[in-house]
Short mmCIF file of C-alpha atoms and ligand atoms in Angstrom, two decimals:
data_model
loop_
_atom_site.label_atom_id
_atom_site.label_comp_id
_atom_site.label_asym_id
_atom_site.label_seq_id
_atom_site.Cartn_x
_atom_site.Cartn_y
_atom_site.Cartn_z
CA UNK A 1 -12.06 -22.67 2.69
CA UNK A 2 -14.68 -24.25 0.42
CA UNK A 3 -18.10 -22.67 0.05
CA UNK A 4 -21.02 -24.51 1.66
CA UNK A 5 -23.91 -22.11 0.99
CA UNK A 6 -25.96 -23.41 -1.97
CA UNK A 7 -26.99 -19.96 -3.20
CA UNK A 8 -23.37 -18.78 -3.40
CA UNK A 9 -22.14 -22.11 -4.82
CA UNK A 10 -24.67 -21.93 -7.67
CA UNK A 11 -23.81 -18.34 -8.49
CA UNK A 12 -20.09 -19.13 -8.51
CA UNK A 13 -20.73 -21.98 -10.97
CA UNK A 14 -22.60 -19.56 -13.25
CA UNK A 15 -19.80 -17.01 -12.95
CA UNK A 16 -17.26 -19.66 -13.98
CA UNK A 17 -19.37 -20.74 -16.99
CA UNK A 18 -20.13 -17.22 -18.09
CA UNK A 19 -16.55 -15.92 -17.81
CA UNK A 20 -14.30 -18.63 -19.21
CA UNK A 21 -10.61 -17.83 -19.50
CA UNK A 22 -10.74 -15.11 -16.83
CA UNK A 23 -8.97 -16.67 -13.82
CA UNK A 24 -8.23 -13.37 -12.06
CA UNK A 25 -11.90 -12.41 -12.11
CA UNK A 26 -12.96 -15.83 -10.76
CA UNK A 27 -10.28 -15.54 -8.06
CA UNK A 28 -11.59 -12.14 -6.91
CA UNK A 29 -15.21 -13.33 -6.85
CA UNK A 30 -14.35 -16.55 -4.99
CA UNK A 31 -12.51 -14.65 -2.25
CA UNK A 32 -15.45 -12.32 -1.67
CA UNK A 33 -17.96 -15.20 -1.66
CA UNK A 34 -15.96 -17.12 0.95
CA UNK A 35 -15.93 -14.06 3.19
CA UNK A 36 -19.61 -13.11 2.85
CA UNK A 37 -20.97 -16.61 3.41
CA UNK A 38 -21.91 -15.89 7.06
CA UNK A 39 -23.70 -12.69 5.98
CA UNK A 40 -25.73 -14.55 3.36
CA UNK A 41 -26.69 -17.19 5.96
CA UNK A 42 -28.06 -14.42 8.19
CA UNK A 43 -29.75 -12.29 5.53
CA UNK A 44 -32.42 -14.13 3.51
CA UNK A 45 -33.72 -10.71 2.41
CA UNK A 46 -30.55 -10.14 0.37
CA UNK A 47 -30.95 -13.56 -1.25
CA UNK A 48 -34.62 -12.76 -1.98
CA UNK A 49 -33.55 -9.46 -3.61
CA UNK A 50 -31.09 -11.34 -5.85
CA UNK A 51 -28.27 -9.08 -4.77
CA UNK A 52 -25.35 -11.43 -5.35
CA UNK A 53 -26.30 -12.65 -8.84
CA UNK A 54 -26.62 -9.00 -9.90
CA UNK A 55 -23.38 -7.97 -8.18
CA UNK A 56 -21.19 -10.36 -10.21
CA UNK A 57 -22.46 -9.14 -13.59
CA UNK A 58 -21.05 -5.77 -14.70
CA UNK A 59 -23.71 -3.18 -15.47
CA UNK A 60 -21.90 -2.35 -18.71
CA UNK A 61 -18.72 -3.43 -20.51
CA UNK A 62 -17.27 -1.33 -23.31
CA UNK A 63 -14.53 -2.67 -25.59
CA UNK A 64 -13.16 -0.48 -28.35
CA UNK A 65 -10.47 -0.03 -30.99
CA UNK A 66 -7.68 2.43 -30.19
CA UNK A 67 -5.82 3.29 -33.40
CA UNK A 68 -2.82 5.64 -33.24
CA UNK A 69 0.17 6.54 -35.38
CA UNK A 70 3.68 5.83 -34.07
CA UNK A 71 6.80 7.96 -34.58
CA UNK A 72 7.59 6.10 -37.81
CA UNK A 73 4.22 7.03 -39.27
CA UNK A 74 2.92 3.48 -38.88
CA UNK A 75 -0.63 2.74 -37.71
CA UNK A 76 -0.82 0.81 -34.42
CA UNK A 77 -3.97 -0.69 -32.96
CA UNK A 78 -4.63 -1.38 -29.29
CA UNK A 79 -7.74 -2.55 -27.49
CA UNK A 80 -9.46 -0.27 -24.98
CA UNK A 81 -11.75 -1.32 -22.12
CA UNK A 82 -14.07 0.29 -19.61
CA UNK A 83 -16.08 -1.92 -17.26
CA UNK A 84 -18.83 -0.01 -15.44
CA UNK A 85 -19.38 -2.59 -12.77
CA UNK A 86 -21.71 -1.20 -10.15
CA UNK A 87 -23.36 2.20 -9.58
CA UNK A 88 -25.47 1.35 -6.52
CA UNK A 89 -23.74 3.85 -4.22
CA UNK A 90 -22.38 6.44 -6.66
CA UNK A 91 -21.00 7.11 -10.14
CA UNK A 92 -18.59 4.45 -11.43
CA UNK A 93 -15.08 5.21 -10.17
CA UNK A 94 -11.78 3.48 -10.77
CA UNK A 95 -8.47 3.70 -12.56
CA UNK A 96 -7.18 3.03 -16.06
CA UNK A 97 -4.43 0.43 -16.44
CA UNK A 98 -2.06 0.61 -19.39
CA UNK A 99 -0.03 -2.59 -19.54
CA UNK A 100 0.51 -5.27 -22.22
CA UNK A 101 -1.06 -7.90 -19.93
CA UNK A 102 -4.44 -6.11 -19.91
CA UNK A 103 -7.45 -8.09 -21.20
CA UNK A 104 -11.09 -8.11 -20.15
CA UNK A 105 -10.48 -10.52 -17.22
CA UNK A 106 -7.96 -8.16 -15.59
CA UNK A 107 -10.27 -5.18 -15.95
CA UNK A 108 -13.20 -7.17 -14.53
CA UNK A 109 -11.25 -8.38 -11.49
CA UNK A 110 -10.10 -4.83 -10.81
CA UNK A 111 -13.59 -3.39 -11.35
CA UNK A 112 -15.12 -5.99 -9.05
CA UNK A 113 -12.60 -5.25 -6.27
CA UNK A 114 -13.21 -1.55 -6.75
CA UNK A 115 -16.90 -1.90 -5.79
CA UNK A 116 -16.06 -3.02 -2.25
CA UNK A 117 -13.01 -0.77 -1.89
CA UNK A 118 -14.99 2.31 -2.83
CA UNK A 119 -17.76 1.27 -0.46
CA UNK A 120 -15.22 1.04 2.39
CA UNK A 121 -14.01 4.63 1.81
CA UNK A 122 -17.47 5.79 3.02
CA UNK A 123 -17.61 8.17 0.02
CA UNK A 124 -20.35 7.90 -2.63
CA UNK A 125 -18.49 6.08 -5.42
CA UNK A 126 -19.52 3.03 -7.45
CA UNK A 127 -17.06 0.58 -8.97
CA UNK A 128 -15.45 0.66 -12.40
CA UNK A 129 -12.13 0.09 -14.12
CA UNK A 130 -10.62 0.59 -17.55
CA UNK A 131 -7.45 0.17 -19.48
CA UNK A 132 -5.68 -1.00 -22.56
CA UNK A 133 -3.00 -3.46 -23.66
CA UNK A 134 -0.94 -0.43 -24.75
CA UNK A 135 2.56 -0.41 -23.21
CA UNK A 136 3.74 3.13 -22.41
CA UNK A 137 7.25 1.81 -21.71
CA UNK A 138 9.76 2.82 -24.37
CA UNK A 139 7.26 5.07 -26.17
CA UNK A 140 7.96 8.74 -26.85
CA UNK A 141 5.83 11.46 -25.24
CA UNK A 142 4.29 12.07 -28.65
CA UNK A 143 3.29 8.43 -29.04
CA UNK A 144 1.82 8.33 -25.53
CA UNK A 145 -0.12 11.53 -26.29
CA UNK A 146 -1.54 10.20 -29.55
CA UNK A 147 -2.55 6.95 -27.87
CA UNK A 148 -4.21 8.78 -24.94
CA UNK A 149 -6.08 11.10 -27.30
CA UNK A 150 -7.37 8.20 -29.37
CA UNK A 151 -8.34 6.26 -26.23
CA UNK A 152 -10.29 9.25 -24.89
CA UNK A 153 -11.94 9.97 -28.26
CA UNK A 154 -14.01 6.84 -27.68
CA UNK A 155 -14.05 6.77 -23.87
CA UNK A 156 -15.47 10.32 -23.63
CA UNK A 157 -18.79 9.03 -24.95
CA UNK A 158 -19.24 6.86 -21.88
CA UNK A 159 -17.90 8.88 -18.92
CA UNK A 160 -18.67 12.14 -17.12
CA UNK A 161 -18.27 13.81 -13.73
CA UNK A 162 -21.62 12.36 -12.55
CA UNK A 163 -21.45 9.13 -14.58
CA UNK A 164 -18.02 7.56 -14.47
CA UNK A 165 -14.76 9.11 -13.26
CA UNK A 166 -11.54 7.31 -14.28
CA UNK A 167 -8.08 7.85 -12.74
CA UNK A 168 -4.58 6.37 -12.80
CA UNK A 169 -3.37 2.82 -12.23
CA UNK A 170 -0.37 0.85 -13.55
CA UNK A 171 1.11 2.74 -16.50
CA UNK A 172 -1.25 5.70 -16.11
CA UNK A 173 0.25 8.60 -14.18
CA UNK A 174 0.11 12.39 -14.33
CA UNK A 175 1.33 12.54 -17.95
CA UNK A 176 -1.34 10.18 -19.28
CA UNK A 177 -4.15 11.75 -17.20
CA UNK A 178 -3.14 15.17 -18.56
CA UNK A 179 -3.37 14.05 -22.19
CA UNK A 180 -6.69 12.29 -21.56
CA UNK A 181 -8.16 15.27 -19.73
CA UNK A 182 -7.11 17.64 -22.53
CA UNK A 183 -8.82 15.49 -25.14
CA UNK A 184 -12.00 15.09 -23.08
CA UNK A 185 -12.25 18.86 -22.60
CA UNK A 186 -11.66 19.49 -26.29
CA UNK A 187 -14.30 17.06 -27.53
CA UNK A 188 -16.97 17.66 -24.90
CA UNK A 189 -16.28 21.39 -24.46
CA UNK A 190 -16.62 21.16 -20.69
CA UNK A 191 -14.16 21.63 -17.84
CA UNK A 192 -15.34 19.18 -15.21
CA UNK A 193 -13.82 16.76 -12.74
CA UNK A 194 -14.20 13.86 -15.16
CA UNK A 195 -10.82 12.36 -14.25
CA UNK A 196 -8.91 12.35 -10.98
CA UNK A 197 -5.17 12.42 -10.45
CA UNK A 198 -5.10 15.62 -12.52
CA UNK A 199 -2.18 18.05 -12.39
CA UNK A 200 -2.30 20.72 -9.70
CA UNK A 201 -2.66 23.53 -12.27
CA UNK A 202 -5.93 22.16 -13.68
CA UNK A 203 -8.04 20.79 -10.84
CA UNK A 204 -5.89 18.08 -9.29
CA UNK A 205 -5.80 17.57 -5.53
CA UNK A 206 -2.77 18.00 -3.34
CA UNK A 207 -1.76 14.67 -1.74
CA UNK A 208 -3.38 12.53 -4.47
CA UNK A 209 0.09 11.51 -5.69
CA UNK A 210 1.05 10.34 -2.19
CA UNK A 211 -2.38 9.04 -1.19
CA UNK A 212 -2.27 5.34 -2.01
CA UNK A 213 1.19 4.72 -0.55
CA UNK A 214 0.56 6.89 2.52
CA UNK A 215 -2.83 5.23 2.96
CA UNK A 216 -1.27 1.75 2.94
CA UNK A 217 0.98 2.83 5.80
CA UNK A 218 -1.84 4.54 7.71
CA UNK A 219 -3.79 1.28 7.50
CA UNK A 220 -0.73 -0.81 8.43
CA UNK A 221 -0.08 1.48 11.37
CA UNK A 222 -3.62 0.98 12.70
CA UNK A 223 -3.31 -2.78 12.29
CA UNK A 224 0.06 -2.75 14.10
CA UNK A 225 -1.29 -0.59 16.95
CA UNK A 226 -4.33 -2.81 17.42
CA UNK A 227 -1.94 -5.74 17.87
CA UNK A 228 0.54 -4.01 20.19
CA UNK A 229 3.18 -3.26 17.55
CA UNK A 230 4.56 -0.30 15.58
CA UNK A 231 6.65 0.57 12.51
CA UNK A 232 9.49 1.85 14.69
CA UNK A 233 12.73 -0.04 13.99
CA UNK A 234 11.06 -2.57 11.67
CA UNK A 235 12.61 -3.87 8.47
CA UNK A 236 10.31 -3.46 5.47
CA UNK A 237 10.35 -4.95 1.97
CA UNK A 238 8.30 -3.16 -0.71
CA UNK A 239 7.79 -4.60 -4.19
CA UNK A 240 7.41 -2.29 -7.16
CA UNK A 241 8.92 1.16 -7.55
CA UNK A 242 5.98 3.00 -9.05
CA UNK A 243 3.55 5.47 -7.55
CA UNK A 244 2.26 3.28 -4.73
CA UNK A 245 5.62 1.76 -3.76
CA UNK A 246 7.47 5.10 -3.63
CA UNK A 247 5.01 6.77 -1.27
CA UNK A 248 4.60 3.67 0.87
CA UNK A 249 8.37 3.79 1.32
CA UNK A 250 8.24 7.51 2.20
CA UNK A 251 5.60 7.06 4.90
CA UNK A 252 7.01 3.83 6.36
CA UNK A 253 10.39 5.54 6.67
CA UNK A 254 8.82 8.56 8.36
CA UNK A 255 7.24 6.15 10.88
CA UNK A 256 10.75 4.94 11.80
CA UNK A 257 10.98 1.79 9.69
CA UNK A 258 13.85 0.84 7.36
CA UNK A 259 12.91 -0.12 3.80
CA UNK A 260 15.63 -2.42 2.47
CA UNK A 261 14.28 -3.62 -0.89
CA UNK A 262 12.25 -2.43 -3.90
CA UNK A 263 11.74 -3.85 -7.39
CA UNK A 264 10.43 -3.45 -10.91
CA UNK A 265 9.35 -6.09 -13.41
CA UNK A 266 13.00 -6.90 -14.24
CA UNK A 267 14.50 -7.34 -10.79
CA UNK A 268 15.00 -6.04 -7.28
CA UNK A 269 17.49 -3.99 -5.30
CA UNK A 270 18.61 -4.74 -1.76
CA UNK A 271 20.21 -1.98 0.29
CA UNK A 272 20.93 -3.11 3.83
CA UNK A 273 21.47 0.50 4.90
CA UNK A 274 17.95 1.50 3.85
CA UNK A 275 16.90 2.53 0.37
CA UNK A 276 17.64 6.14 -0.55
CA UNK A 277 14.26 7.23 -1.83
CA UNK A 278 15.59 10.37 -3.57
CA UNK A 279 17.59 8.10 -5.86
CA UNK A 280 14.54 5.92 -6.64
CA UNK A 281 12.38 9.00 -7.29
CA UNK A 282 14.95 10.41 -9.69
CA UNK A 283 15.19 7.11 -11.60
CA UNK A 284 11.46 6.40 -11.72
CA UNK A 285 9.66 9.75 -11.61
CA UNK A 286 12.12 11.85 -13.60
CA UNK A 287 14.06 9.54 -15.90
CA UNK A 288 11.50 6.71 -16.33
CA UNK A 289 14.47 4.37 -15.88
CA UNK A 290 15.00 0.88 -14.42
CA UNK A 291 15.50 0.04 -10.75
CA UNK A 292 18.92 -1.49 -11.41
CA UNK A 293 20.22 2.04 -12.12
CA UNK A 294 20.08 2.48 -8.31
CA UNK A 295 23.50 0.82 -8.22
CA UNK A 296 25.00 3.66 -10.27
CA UNK A 297 24.26 6.00 -7.34
CA UNK A 298 24.63 3.47 -4.50
CA UNK A 299 27.29 0.92 -5.48
CA UNK A 300 27.11 -0.79 -2.07
CA UNK A 301 23.58 -2.03 -2.83
CA UNK A 302 22.80 -5.35 -4.58
CA UNK A 303 20.72 -5.94 -7.71
CA UNK A 304 19.14 -9.30 -8.54
CA UNK A 305 17.32 -10.23 -11.74
CA UNK A 306 13.72 -11.49 -11.47
CA UNK A 307 10.99 -10.14 -9.18
CA UNK A 308 10.11 -13.16 -7.04
CA UNK A 309 13.41 -13.19 -5.14
CA UNK A 310 12.46 -10.02 -3.27
CA UNK A 311 10.30 -12.16 -0.94
CA UNK A 312 13.37 -14.14 0.20
CA UNK A 313 14.78 -11.05 1.93
CA UNK A 314 14.12 -11.31 5.68
CA UNK A 315 11.73 -8.59 6.88
CA UNK A 316 9.21 -7.81 9.61
CA UNK A 317 6.71 -6.17 7.25
CA UNK A 318 6.07 -6.89 3.55
CA UNK A 319 4.19 -4.36 1.42
CA UNK A 320 3.49 -5.80 -2.05
CA UNK A 321 2.92 -2.72 -4.25
CA UNK A 322 3.50 -3.99 -7.81
CA UNK A 323 0.87 -6.27 -9.32
CA UNK A 324 -1.63 -9.16 -8.95
CA UNK A 325 -0.53 -12.58 -7.72
CA UNK A 326 3.04 -11.46 -7.08
CA UNK A 327 3.21 -13.44 -3.80
CA UNK A 328 2.41 -17.13 -4.26
CA UNK A 329 2.18 -19.85 -1.62
CA UNK A 330 5.88 -20.61 -1.83
CA UNK A 331 6.94 -16.98 -1.38
CA UNK A 332 4.50 -16.62 1.53
CA UNK A 333 6.06 -19.66 3.23
CA UNK A 334 9.52 -18.12 2.84
CA UNK A 335 8.33 -14.78 4.25
CA UNK A 336 6.89 -16.56 7.30
CA UNK A 337 9.98 -18.72 7.77
CA UNK A 338 12.13 -15.56 7.74
CA UNK A 339 10.05 -14.00 10.51
CA UNK A 340 7.68 -11.70 8.58
CA UNK A 341 4.81 -10.68 10.91
CA UNK A 342 2.78 -8.36 8.70
CA UNK A 343 1.71 -8.30 5.04
CA UNK A 344 -0.23 -5.26 3.88
CA UNK A 345 -1.28 -4.96 0.23
CA UNK A 346 -0.67 -1.80 -1.79
CA UNK A 347 -1.23 -3.54 -5.13
CA UNK A 348 -4.60 -5.04 -6.09
CA UNK A 349 -4.83 -8.78 -5.29
CA UNK A 350 -1.04 -9.27 -4.98
CA UNK A 351 -1.42 -12.44 -2.88
CA UNK A 352 -2.62 -15.73 -4.34
CA UNK A 353 -5.25 -17.66 -2.32
CA UNK A 354 -2.46 -20.04 -1.22
CA UNK A 355 -0.41 -17.11 0.06
CA UNK A 356 -3.39 -15.75 2.02
CA UNK A 357 -4.00 -19.17 3.57
CA UNK A 358 -0.36 -19.23 4.64
CA UNK A 359 -0.65 -15.81 6.31
CA UNK A 360 -3.83 -16.75 8.14
CA UNK A 361 -2.50 -20.14 9.25
CA UNK A 362 0.63 -18.50 10.66
CA UNK A 363 -1.12 -15.57 12.36
CA UNK A 364 0.58 -13.05 10.07
CA UNK A 365 -1.32 -9.75 10.28
CA UNK A 366 -2.85 -9.36 6.85
CA UNK A 367 -4.13 -6.07 5.44
CA UNK A 368 -6.16 -6.88 2.29
CA UNK A 369 -5.83 -4.66 -0.79
CA UNK A 370 -9.40 -3.43 -0.99
CA UNK A 371 -9.05 -1.91 2.47
CA UNK A 372 -5.33 -1.11 2.65
CA UNK A 373 -4.95 0.59 -0.74
CA UNK A 374 -8.29 2.45 -0.63
CA UNK A 375 -6.55 5.72 0.24
CA UNK A 376 -5.89 6.41 -3.44
CA UNK A 377 -9.48 6.26 -4.56
CA UNK A 378 -10.62 7.94 -1.33
CA UNK A 379 -8.42 10.92 -2.18
CA UNK A 380 -9.79 10.80 -5.72
CA UNK A 381 -13.19 11.19 -4.04
CA UNK A 382 -11.80 14.22 -2.21
CA UNK A 383 -10.55 15.60 -5.55
CA UNK A 384 -14.11 15.23 -6.91
CA UNK A 385 -15.48 17.14 -3.91
CA UNK A 386 -13.00 19.98 -4.44
CA UNK A 387 -13.83 20.11 -8.16
CA UNK A 388 -17.57 20.26 -7.40
CA UNK A 389 -17.20 23.14 -4.96
CA UNK A 390 -14.57 24.85 -7.19
CA UNK A 391 -12.10 24.99 -4.30
CA UNK A 392 -8.66 23.55 -3.56
CA UNK A 393 -7.78 22.33 -0.09
CA UNK A 394 -4.28 22.43 1.43
CA UNK A 395 -2.02 19.38 1.53
CA UNK A 396 -2.52 19.16 5.29
CA UNK A 397 -6.32 19.24 4.98
CA UNK A 398 -6.41 16.47 2.37
CA UNK A 399 -3.83 14.35 4.18
CA UNK A 400 -5.74 14.68 7.48
CA UNK A 401 -8.98 13.56 5.79
CA UNK A 402 -7.14 10.65 4.14
CA UNK A 403 -5.63 9.61 7.47
CA UNK A 404 -9.04 9.71 9.12
CA UNK A 405 -10.61 7.67 6.32
CA UNK A 406 -7.92 4.97 6.68
CA UNK A 407 -8.43 4.83 10.46
CA UNK A 408 -12.16 4.36 9.87
CA UNK A 409 -11.60 1.69 7.21
CA UNK A 410 -9.46 -0.27 9.65
CA UNK A 411 -12.17 0.07 12.32
CA UNK A 412 -14.86 -1.08 9.89
CA UNK A 413 -12.82 -4.18 8.92
CA UNK A 414 -11.97 -4.98 12.53
CA UNK A 415 -15.56 -4.61 13.75
CA UNK A 416 -17.16 -6.55 10.88
CA UNK A 417 -14.65 -9.38 11.41
CA UNK A 418 -15.54 -9.51 15.11
CA UNK A 419 -19.28 -9.36 14.46
CA UNK A 420 -19.13 -12.35 12.13
CA UNK A 421 -16.87 -14.47 14.35
CA UNK A 422 -13.65 -13.88 12.39
CA UNK A 423 -11.73 -11.67 14.84
CA UNK A 424 -8.38 -10.55 13.41
CA UNK A 425 -9.26 -11.65 9.87
CA UNK A 426 -9.30 -8.22 8.25
CA UNK A 427 -9.83 -9.75 4.79
CA UNK A 428 -13.16 -11.20 5.91
CA UNK A 429 -13.95 -7.90 7.64
CA UNK A 430 -13.18 -5.82 4.53
CA UNK A 431 -15.25 -8.02 2.25
CA UNK A 432 -18.20 -8.08 4.66
CA UNK A 433 -18.21 -4.35 5.45
CA UNK A 434 -17.69 -3.40 1.80
CA UNK A 435 -20.40 -5.78 0.64
CA UNK A 436 -23.08 -4.81 3.16
CA UNK A 437 -23.34 -1.16 2.15
CA UNK A 438 -23.57 -1.99 -1.56
CA UNK A 439 -26.03 -4.84 -0.92
CA UNK A 440 -28.36 -2.61 1.13
CA UNK A 441 -28.29 0.03 -1.62
CA UNK A 442 -29.00 -2.54 -4.34
CA UNK A 443 -31.89 -3.99 -2.37
CA UNK A 444 -33.37 -0.53 -1.70
CA UNK A 445 -33.20 0.43 -5.39
CA UNK A 446 -35.09 -2.64 -6.57
CA UNK A 447 -34.28 -5.03 -9.40
CA UNK A 448 -32.12 -2.78 -11.63
P1 NDP B 1 2.97 2.21 -11.54
O1 NDP B 1 2.80 2.02 -12.98
O2 NDP B 1 3.33 3.56 -11.02
O3 NDP B 1 4.07 1.19 -10.97
C1 NDP B 1 3.90 -0.17 -11.11
C2 NDP B 1 5.10 -0.86 -10.49
O4 NDP B 1 4.85 -2.25 -10.42
C3 NDP B 1 6.36 -0.70 -11.33
O5 NDP B 1 7.49 -0.75 -10.50
C4 NDP B 1 6.27 -1.91 -12.25
O6 NDP B 1 7.51 -2.30 -12.79
C5 NDP B 1 5.74 -2.94 -11.30
N1 NDP B 1 4.99 -3.95 -12.07
C6 NDP B 1 3.91 -3.73 -12.85
N2 NDP B 1 3.50 -4.86 -13.43
C7 NDP B 1 4.34 -5.81 -13.01
C8 NDP B 1 4.43 -7.19 -13.27
N3 NDP B 1 3.57 -7.81 -14.09
N4 NDP B 1 5.42 -7.86 -12.61
C9 NDP B 1 6.30 -7.22 -11.79
N5 NDP B 1 6.24 -5.91 -11.52
C10 NDP B 1 5.29 -5.23 -12.12
O7 NDP B 1 1.62 1.69 -10.88
P2 NDP B 1 1.03 1.98 -9.42
O8 NDP B 1 2.13 2.14 -8.44
O9 NDP B 1 0.02 3.02 -9.56
O10 NDP B 1 0.26 0.60 -9.15
C11 NDP B 1 0.83 -0.49 -8.45
C12 NDP B 1 -0.27 -1.37 -7.90
O11 NDP B 1 -1.08 -0.62 -7.00
C13 NDP B 1 -1.24 -1.94 -8.94
O12 NDP B 1 -1.68 -3.21 -8.51
C14 NDP B 1 -2.41 -0.97 -8.88
O13 NDP B 1 -3.60 -1.57 -9.33
C15 NDP B 1 -2.45 -0.69 -7.39
N6 NDP B 1 -3.13 0.53 -6.97
C16 NDP B 1 -2.80 1.74 -7.48
C17 NDP B 1 -3.43 2.88 -7.02
C18 NDP B 1 -3.04 4.24 -7.48
O14 NDP B 1 -3.60 5.21 -6.96
N7 NDP B 1 -2.08 4.40 -8.39
C19 NDP B 1 -4.52 2.81 -6.05
C20 NDP B 1 -4.75 1.47 -5.53
C21 NDP B 1 -4.09 0.40 -6.01
P3 NDP B 1 7.87 -1.93 -14.32
O15 NDP B 1 8.16 -0.48 -14.31
O16 NDP B 1 9.04 -2.79 -14.65
O17 NDP B 1 6.64 -2.28 -15.12
O1 2IT B 2 -7.06 0.58 -7.77
C1 2IT B 2 -7.36 1.76 -7.44
O2 2IT B 2 -8.04 2.00 -6.44
C2 2IT B 2 -6.86 2.84 -8.28
N1 2IT B 2 -6.13 2.59 -9.24
C3 2IT B 2 -7.25 4.27 -7.99
C4 2IT B 2 -8.63 4.55 -8.53
C5 2IT B 2 -9.08 5.98 -8.44
O3 2IT B 2 -10.16 6.22 -8.99
O4 2IT B 2 -8.41 6.82 -7.86
#
């Protein structure tokens, strides 16, 4: 769908000129612009207030050196990033990605998506994202600790419980958050909720570990119900085998579905009898191993090299929970041909624009990332609330709030889509609903 609105077309041209070599960022901006076009047509006041040209420019971008010493005593240097994208509705909030593919364009696409996602949660959180091209894989605990301490030694100058609150993302889990929190506390001499995803002994929230994956399934379940379907008896394929994928599997299974495939960046496993999640948890959460080790415990399963092949496995529901652009147009065509009825995104921007067009053209129910995976950051928001009131809620309390938030996010997407003549297009609905709250706040606060 090409843009026709002149205001948006001109801004997109500027974004392309100003951010060369950042295709993921341009992709994220283009998708949002295509969705909000009908809003812009109806709201000259937002154009007058210059909302969109401000929205696409991060408020602040910090890039820094992260030197650390490896186990051989050799100095290593990585690059650290924090993009503080938008604080119109709350302090910057978003994860930290540690992966060799990280560069400024990845952090900007993630930070931009985070603005709308956080808006959809209904909690007061602005958008931000950070990370580094450091690869935690194959590093010792000591190396990871020294990297995290060095990363936080610089980052701590820019964040704070009321300023910017980072969390986990790819490559950043409980271990990394612990090391970063320890260093922040040591340098700043304050014990505050400056990071979320903390351990339960030092201010973390119950259910944060499960939140993103559970949230994806709560959202999927609402989408299924609204269209006369359910998880019961469905075959599900989930890419990835990290934090989001594992807990999406757990919740989908508890809803009566059978998850038959999972993956990592080397390959995928197929278990026609349903993946035994205990085995995956042991490999990934305890041993930090590879998904192919599943066959050591379940020799009847299959392992295939390469990640793309996972989308050739017939399924009713696909939950991409690994990384950006993991489903391209070709994979989407194969999913549709094999009878897939639902795609709901746990990862950020896992579908290329061609894939999304294929879903929409074939009436596949599509749950877009910024709505479907918002349960993680929503529960981070709940962790911040608990830290502020110096209390800890039970698992059931947090999970119930998360469930309710996901139900409301689905409603908001559904209603916004209907209001703007895009019934059933939850991507349009998510972008519109997420945008409107931020746009109103930016207009009200004047040209800042
Ligand atoms: P993890 O690091 O726990 O797991 C990532 C998983 O994805 C691993 O199985 C990893 O395989 C795989 N993966 C990562 N990069 C690639 C790649 N380039 N190609 C193929 N597979 C890849 O991360 P999370 O589970 O936390 O994050 C997964 C996705 O969910 C990301 O898109 C993240 O932004 C998004 N997300 C995460 C949230 C959270 O709360 N954690 C919240 C909302 C979204 P391998 O081990 O081989 O690298
Ligand atoms: O992409 C995301 O929403 C996250 N990685 C979680 C962010 C957070 O602050 O919990």
